Short mmCIF file of C-alpha atoms and ligand atoms in Angstrom, two decimals:
data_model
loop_
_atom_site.label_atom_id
_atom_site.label_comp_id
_atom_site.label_asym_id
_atom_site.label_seq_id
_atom_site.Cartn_x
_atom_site.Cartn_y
_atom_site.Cartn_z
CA UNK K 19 8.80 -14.64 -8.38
CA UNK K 20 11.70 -13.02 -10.25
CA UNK K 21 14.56 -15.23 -10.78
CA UNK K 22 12.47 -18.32 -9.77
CA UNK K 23 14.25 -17.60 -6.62
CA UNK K 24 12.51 -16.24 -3.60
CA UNK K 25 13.90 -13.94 -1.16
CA UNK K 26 14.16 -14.12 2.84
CA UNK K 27 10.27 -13.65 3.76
CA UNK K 28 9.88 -9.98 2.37
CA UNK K 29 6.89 -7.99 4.09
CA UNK K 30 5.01 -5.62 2.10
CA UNK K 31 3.72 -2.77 3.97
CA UNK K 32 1.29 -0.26 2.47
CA UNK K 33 1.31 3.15 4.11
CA UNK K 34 -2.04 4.27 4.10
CA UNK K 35 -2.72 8.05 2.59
CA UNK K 36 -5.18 8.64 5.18
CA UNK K 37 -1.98 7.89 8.01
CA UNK K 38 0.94 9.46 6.22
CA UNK K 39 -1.12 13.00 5.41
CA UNK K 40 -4.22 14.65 7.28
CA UNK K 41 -6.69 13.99 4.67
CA UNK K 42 -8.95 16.70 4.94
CA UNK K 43 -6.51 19.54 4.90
CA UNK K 44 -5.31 19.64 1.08
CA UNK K 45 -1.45 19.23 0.90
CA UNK K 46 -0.84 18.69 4.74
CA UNK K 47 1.67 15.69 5.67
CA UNK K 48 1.24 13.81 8.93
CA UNK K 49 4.51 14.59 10.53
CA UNK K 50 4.05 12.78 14.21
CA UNK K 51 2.34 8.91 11.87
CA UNK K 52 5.73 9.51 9.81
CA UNK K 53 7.95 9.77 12.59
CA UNK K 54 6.22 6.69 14.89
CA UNK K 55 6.35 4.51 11.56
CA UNK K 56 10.21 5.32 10.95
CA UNK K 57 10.74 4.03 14.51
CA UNK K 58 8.53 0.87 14.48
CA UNK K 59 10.10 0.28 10.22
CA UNK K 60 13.40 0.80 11.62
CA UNK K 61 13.07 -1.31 14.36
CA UNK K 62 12.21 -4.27 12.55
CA UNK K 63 14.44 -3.34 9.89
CA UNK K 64 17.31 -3.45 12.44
CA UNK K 65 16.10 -6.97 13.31
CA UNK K 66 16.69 -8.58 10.15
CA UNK K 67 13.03 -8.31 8.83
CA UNK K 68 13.02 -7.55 4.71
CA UNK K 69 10.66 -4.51 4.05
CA UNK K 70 8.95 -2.72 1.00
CA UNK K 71 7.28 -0.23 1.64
CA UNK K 72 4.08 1.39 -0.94
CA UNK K 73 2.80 4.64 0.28
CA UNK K 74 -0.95 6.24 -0.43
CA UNK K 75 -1.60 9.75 -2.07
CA UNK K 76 -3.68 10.66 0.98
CA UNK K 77 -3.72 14.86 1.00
CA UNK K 78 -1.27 14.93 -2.17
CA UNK K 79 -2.44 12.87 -4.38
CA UNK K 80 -6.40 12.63 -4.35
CA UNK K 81 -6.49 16.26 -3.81
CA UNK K 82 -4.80 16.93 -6.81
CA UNK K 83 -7.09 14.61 -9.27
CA UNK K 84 -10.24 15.39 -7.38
CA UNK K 85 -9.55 19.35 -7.75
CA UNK K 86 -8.26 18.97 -11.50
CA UNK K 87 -11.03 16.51 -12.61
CA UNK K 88 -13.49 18.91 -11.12
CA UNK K 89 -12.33 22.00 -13.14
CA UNK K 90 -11.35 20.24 -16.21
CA UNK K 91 -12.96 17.20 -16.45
CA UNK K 92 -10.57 15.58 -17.48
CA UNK K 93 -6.50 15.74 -16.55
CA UNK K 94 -3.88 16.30 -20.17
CA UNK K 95 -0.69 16.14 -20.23
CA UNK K 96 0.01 18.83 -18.24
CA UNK K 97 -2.25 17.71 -15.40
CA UNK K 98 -0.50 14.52 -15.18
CA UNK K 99 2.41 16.00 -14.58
CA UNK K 100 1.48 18.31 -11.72
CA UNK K 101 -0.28 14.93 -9.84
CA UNK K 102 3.08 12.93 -10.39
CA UNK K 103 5.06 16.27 -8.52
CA UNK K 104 2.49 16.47 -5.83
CA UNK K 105 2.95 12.63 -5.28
CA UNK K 106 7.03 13.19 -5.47
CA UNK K 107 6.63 16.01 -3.10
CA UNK K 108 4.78 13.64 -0.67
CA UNK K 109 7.29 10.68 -1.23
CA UNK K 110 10.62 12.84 -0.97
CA UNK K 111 8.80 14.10 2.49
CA UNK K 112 8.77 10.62 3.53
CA UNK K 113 12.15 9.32 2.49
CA UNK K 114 14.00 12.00 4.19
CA UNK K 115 11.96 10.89 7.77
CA UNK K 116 12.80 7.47 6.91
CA UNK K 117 16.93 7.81 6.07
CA UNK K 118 16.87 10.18 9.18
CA UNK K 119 15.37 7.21 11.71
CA UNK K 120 18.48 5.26 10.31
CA UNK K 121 16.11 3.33 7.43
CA UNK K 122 18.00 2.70 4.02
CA UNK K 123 14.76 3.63 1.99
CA UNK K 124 15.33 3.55 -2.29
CA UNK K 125 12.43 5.99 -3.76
CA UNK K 126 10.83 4.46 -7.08
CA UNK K 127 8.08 6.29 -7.84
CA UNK K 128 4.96 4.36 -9.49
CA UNK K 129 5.17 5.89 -12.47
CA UNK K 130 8.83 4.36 -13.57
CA UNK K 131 7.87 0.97 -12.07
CA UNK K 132 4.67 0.82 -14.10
CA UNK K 133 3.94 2.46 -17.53
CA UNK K 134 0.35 1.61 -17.63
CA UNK K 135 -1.44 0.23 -15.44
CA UNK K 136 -0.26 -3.26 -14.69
CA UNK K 137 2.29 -3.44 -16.85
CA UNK K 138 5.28 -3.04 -14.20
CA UNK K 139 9.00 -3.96 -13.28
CA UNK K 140 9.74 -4.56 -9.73
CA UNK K 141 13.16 -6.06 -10.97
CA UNK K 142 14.89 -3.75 -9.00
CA UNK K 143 13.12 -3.53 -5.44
CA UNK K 144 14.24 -7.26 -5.57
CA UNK K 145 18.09 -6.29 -6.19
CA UNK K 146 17.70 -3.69 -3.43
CA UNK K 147 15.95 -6.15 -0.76
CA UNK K 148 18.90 -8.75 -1.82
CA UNK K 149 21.46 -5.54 -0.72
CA UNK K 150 20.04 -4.48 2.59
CA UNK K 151 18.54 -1.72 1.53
CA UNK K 152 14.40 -0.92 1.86
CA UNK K 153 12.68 -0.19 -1.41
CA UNK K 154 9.89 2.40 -1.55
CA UNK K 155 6.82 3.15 -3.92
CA UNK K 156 3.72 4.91 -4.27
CA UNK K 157 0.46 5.15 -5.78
CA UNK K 158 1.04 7.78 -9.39
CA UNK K 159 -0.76 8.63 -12.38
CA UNK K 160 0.98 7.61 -15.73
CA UNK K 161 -0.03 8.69 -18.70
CA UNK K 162 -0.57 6.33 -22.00
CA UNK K 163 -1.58 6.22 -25.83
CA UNK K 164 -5.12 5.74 -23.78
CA UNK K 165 -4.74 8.85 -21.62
CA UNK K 166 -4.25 9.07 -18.13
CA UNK K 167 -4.42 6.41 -15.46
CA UNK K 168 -4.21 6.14 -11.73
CA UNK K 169 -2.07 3.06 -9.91
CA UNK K 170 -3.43 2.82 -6.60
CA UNK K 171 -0.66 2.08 -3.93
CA UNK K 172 -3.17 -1.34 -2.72
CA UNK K 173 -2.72 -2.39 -6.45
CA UNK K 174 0.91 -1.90 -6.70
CA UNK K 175 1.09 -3.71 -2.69
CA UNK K 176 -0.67 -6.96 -4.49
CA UNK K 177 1.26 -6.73 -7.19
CA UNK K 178 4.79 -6.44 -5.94
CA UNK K 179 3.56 -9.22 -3.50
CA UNK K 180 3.40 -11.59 -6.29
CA UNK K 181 6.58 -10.89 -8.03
CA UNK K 182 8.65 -10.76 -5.13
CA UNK K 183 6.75 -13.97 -3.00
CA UNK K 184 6.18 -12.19 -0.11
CA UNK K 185 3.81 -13.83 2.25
CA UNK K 186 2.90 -11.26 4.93
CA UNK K 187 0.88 -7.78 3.11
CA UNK K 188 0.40 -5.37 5.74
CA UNK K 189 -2.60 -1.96 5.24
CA UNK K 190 -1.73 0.22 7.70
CA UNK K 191 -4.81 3.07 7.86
CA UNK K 192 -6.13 5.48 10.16
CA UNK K 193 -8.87 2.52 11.65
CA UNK K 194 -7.46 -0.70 13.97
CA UNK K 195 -8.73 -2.71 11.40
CA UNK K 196 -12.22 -3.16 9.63
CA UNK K 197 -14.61 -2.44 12.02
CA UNK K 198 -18.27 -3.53 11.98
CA UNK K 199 -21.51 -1.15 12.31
CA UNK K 200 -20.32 -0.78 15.97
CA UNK K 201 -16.93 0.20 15.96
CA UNK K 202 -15.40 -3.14 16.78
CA UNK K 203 -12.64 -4.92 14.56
CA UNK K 204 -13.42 -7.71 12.84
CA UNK K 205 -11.15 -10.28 13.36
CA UNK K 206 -11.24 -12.40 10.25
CA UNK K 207 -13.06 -10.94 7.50
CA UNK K 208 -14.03 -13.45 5.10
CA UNK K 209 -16.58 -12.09 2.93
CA UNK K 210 -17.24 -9.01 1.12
CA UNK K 211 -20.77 -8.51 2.98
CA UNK K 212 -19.07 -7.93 5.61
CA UNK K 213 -17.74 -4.64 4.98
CA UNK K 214 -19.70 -1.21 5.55
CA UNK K 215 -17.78 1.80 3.93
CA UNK K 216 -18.77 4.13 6.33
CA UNK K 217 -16.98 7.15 7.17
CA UNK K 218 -14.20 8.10 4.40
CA UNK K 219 -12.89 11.26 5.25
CA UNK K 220 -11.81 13.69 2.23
CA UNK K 221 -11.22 12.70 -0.79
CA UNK K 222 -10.77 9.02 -1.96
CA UNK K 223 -10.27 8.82 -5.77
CA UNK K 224 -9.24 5.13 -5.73
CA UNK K 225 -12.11 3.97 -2.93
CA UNK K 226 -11.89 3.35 0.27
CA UNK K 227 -12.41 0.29 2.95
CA UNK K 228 -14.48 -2.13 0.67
CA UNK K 229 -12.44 -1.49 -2.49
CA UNK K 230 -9.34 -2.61 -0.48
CA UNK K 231 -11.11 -5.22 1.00
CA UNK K 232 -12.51 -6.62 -2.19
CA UNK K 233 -8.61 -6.91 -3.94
CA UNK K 234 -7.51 -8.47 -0.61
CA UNK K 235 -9.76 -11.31 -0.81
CA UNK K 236 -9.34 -11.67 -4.51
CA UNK K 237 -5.80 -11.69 -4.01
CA UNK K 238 -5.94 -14.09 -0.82
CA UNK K 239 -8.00 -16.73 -3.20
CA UNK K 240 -5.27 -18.04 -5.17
CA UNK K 241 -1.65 -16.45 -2.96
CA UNK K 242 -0.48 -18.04 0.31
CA UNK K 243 -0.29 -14.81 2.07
CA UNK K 244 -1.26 -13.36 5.68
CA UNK K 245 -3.17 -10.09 5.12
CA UNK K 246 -3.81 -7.71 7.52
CA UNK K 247 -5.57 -4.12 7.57
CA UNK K 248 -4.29 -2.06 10.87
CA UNK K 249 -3.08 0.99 11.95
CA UNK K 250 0.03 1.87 13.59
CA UNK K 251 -0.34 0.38 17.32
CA UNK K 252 -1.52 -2.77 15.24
CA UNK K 253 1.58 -2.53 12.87
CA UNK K 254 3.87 -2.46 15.78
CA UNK K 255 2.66 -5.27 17.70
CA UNK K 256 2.32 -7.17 14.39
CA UNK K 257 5.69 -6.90 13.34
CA UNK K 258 6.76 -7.96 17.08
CA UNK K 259 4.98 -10.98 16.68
CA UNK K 260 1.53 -10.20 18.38
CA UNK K 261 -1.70 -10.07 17.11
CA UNK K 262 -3.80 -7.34 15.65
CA UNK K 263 -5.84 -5.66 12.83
CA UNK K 264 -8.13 -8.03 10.61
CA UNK K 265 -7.30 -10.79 8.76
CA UNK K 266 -8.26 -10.96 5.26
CA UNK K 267 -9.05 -14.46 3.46
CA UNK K 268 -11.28 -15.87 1.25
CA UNK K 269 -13.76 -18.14 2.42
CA UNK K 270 -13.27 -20.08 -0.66
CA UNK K 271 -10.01 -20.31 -0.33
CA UNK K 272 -9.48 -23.28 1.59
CA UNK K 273 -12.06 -24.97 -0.55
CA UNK K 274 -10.38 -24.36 -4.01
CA UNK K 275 -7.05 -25.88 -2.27
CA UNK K 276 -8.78 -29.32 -1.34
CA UNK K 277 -10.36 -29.41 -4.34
CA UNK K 278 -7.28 -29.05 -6.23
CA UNK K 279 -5.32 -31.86 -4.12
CA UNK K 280 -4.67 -34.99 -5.76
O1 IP8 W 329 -3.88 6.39 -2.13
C1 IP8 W 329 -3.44 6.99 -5.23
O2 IP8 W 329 -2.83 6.04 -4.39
P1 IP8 W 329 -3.66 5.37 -3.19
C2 IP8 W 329 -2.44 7.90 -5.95
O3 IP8 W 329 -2.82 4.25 -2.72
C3 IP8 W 329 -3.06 9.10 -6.57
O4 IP8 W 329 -4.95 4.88 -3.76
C4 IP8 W 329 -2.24 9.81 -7.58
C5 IP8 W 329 -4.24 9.57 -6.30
#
């Protein structure tokens, strides 16, 4: 918690890639999921609610490493580059849907919040949420003494949950939740095993339902946070109080509290 101060409840909300573009056409945004998430953000954001938003690379950015990776190999310099303007391009989409719905949104893209991997500042998201306004990232590619690396946008959720306190994480994706072998949501999942990844559509360079999964229940172990994978109708109702999506939690969870009570 920067500060040691924590702010007003903030909610992080990660934007899913497979929402925000129409992951099997390369390049190709989701204009009517942009517009129904600026009302539903702005909505809440109207209301008093404290927001940051993380968006995926959907279309934009996995196209871009899967196409370059398979040609070259591996991305330079040069490569890096192009990803981080395809990403931009996708972000600077967004923002301008966002600020048009009446949404104060502040672009930071991944790559100036976080040099390597997780080695990030999310100093000033926390000076924008104290202002009124609604900080926005996405998952980016930086490039390091090491070469390149990719920041997923579920990483950089988790960890701007931690260093601003918030206690509600919200995955919106293109599923109502995570759904078992037939079609239904699970309600609370509690257990890795749970989880089928069936069904990814396009490219997924950073991996899908289990891989978000996994980091939500490793995060849920040792935070005091609600997580929640939905998709928009779930966000919506969510934010208006209701109940929706899955829940996330570790099973041990509750366990490693007790045991730690004196
Ligand atoms: O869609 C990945 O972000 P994600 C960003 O949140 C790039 O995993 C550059 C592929």
């Amino acid at each position: 918690v920067i500060h040691g101060k924590e702010l007003v409840e903030p909610i992080v909300i990660k934007l899913g890639g497979s929402v925000i573009t129409i992951k099997e056409k390369p390049y190709t945004v989701n204009h009517d999921a942009i517009k129904r998430l600026s009302k539903i953000i702005f909505t809440n954001y109207s209301a008093g609610k404290r927001l940051v938003l993380v968006h995926g690379g959907g279309s934009f950015g996995h196209t871009a490493v899967s196409e370059i990776s398979q040609r070259k190999g591996i991305l330079d310099v040069i490569d890096v580059a192009f990803v981080q303007y395809k990403m931009l391009e996708l972000a600077t989409i967004i923002t301008k849907a966002f600020i048009d719905e009446g949404i104060p949104v502040t672009l930071y893209p991944g790559h100036v919040l976080c040099r390597k991997s997780a080695d990030c500042n999310f100093e000033l998201l926390y000076e924008d949420l104290e202002n009124g306004l609604v900080p926005m990232t996405y998952g980016d590619i930086v490039y390091g003494d090491r070469g390149y690396a990719i920041i997923s946008g579920d990483d950089l959720a988790f960890w701007i949950s931690s260093a601003l306190g918030a206690r509600k994480i919200y995955f919106v994706t293109s599923k109502p939740g995570v759904l078992d072998k037939e079609g239904q949501i699970i309600r609370r999942v509690t257990n890795i095993d749970q989880v089928s990844d069936l069904g990814i559509k396009g490219y997924d360079v950073t991996g899908g339902m289990k891989k978000k999964v996994h980091a939500a229940l490793e995060y849920s172990s040792n935070h005091d946070v609600e997580i929640r994978i939905l998709d928009i109708d779930g966000l919506e109702k969510v934010l208006g109080g209701g109940e929706a999506g899955s829940i996330i939690v570790d099973s041990q969870k509750r366990l490693v509290n007790r045991g730690r009570r004196k």
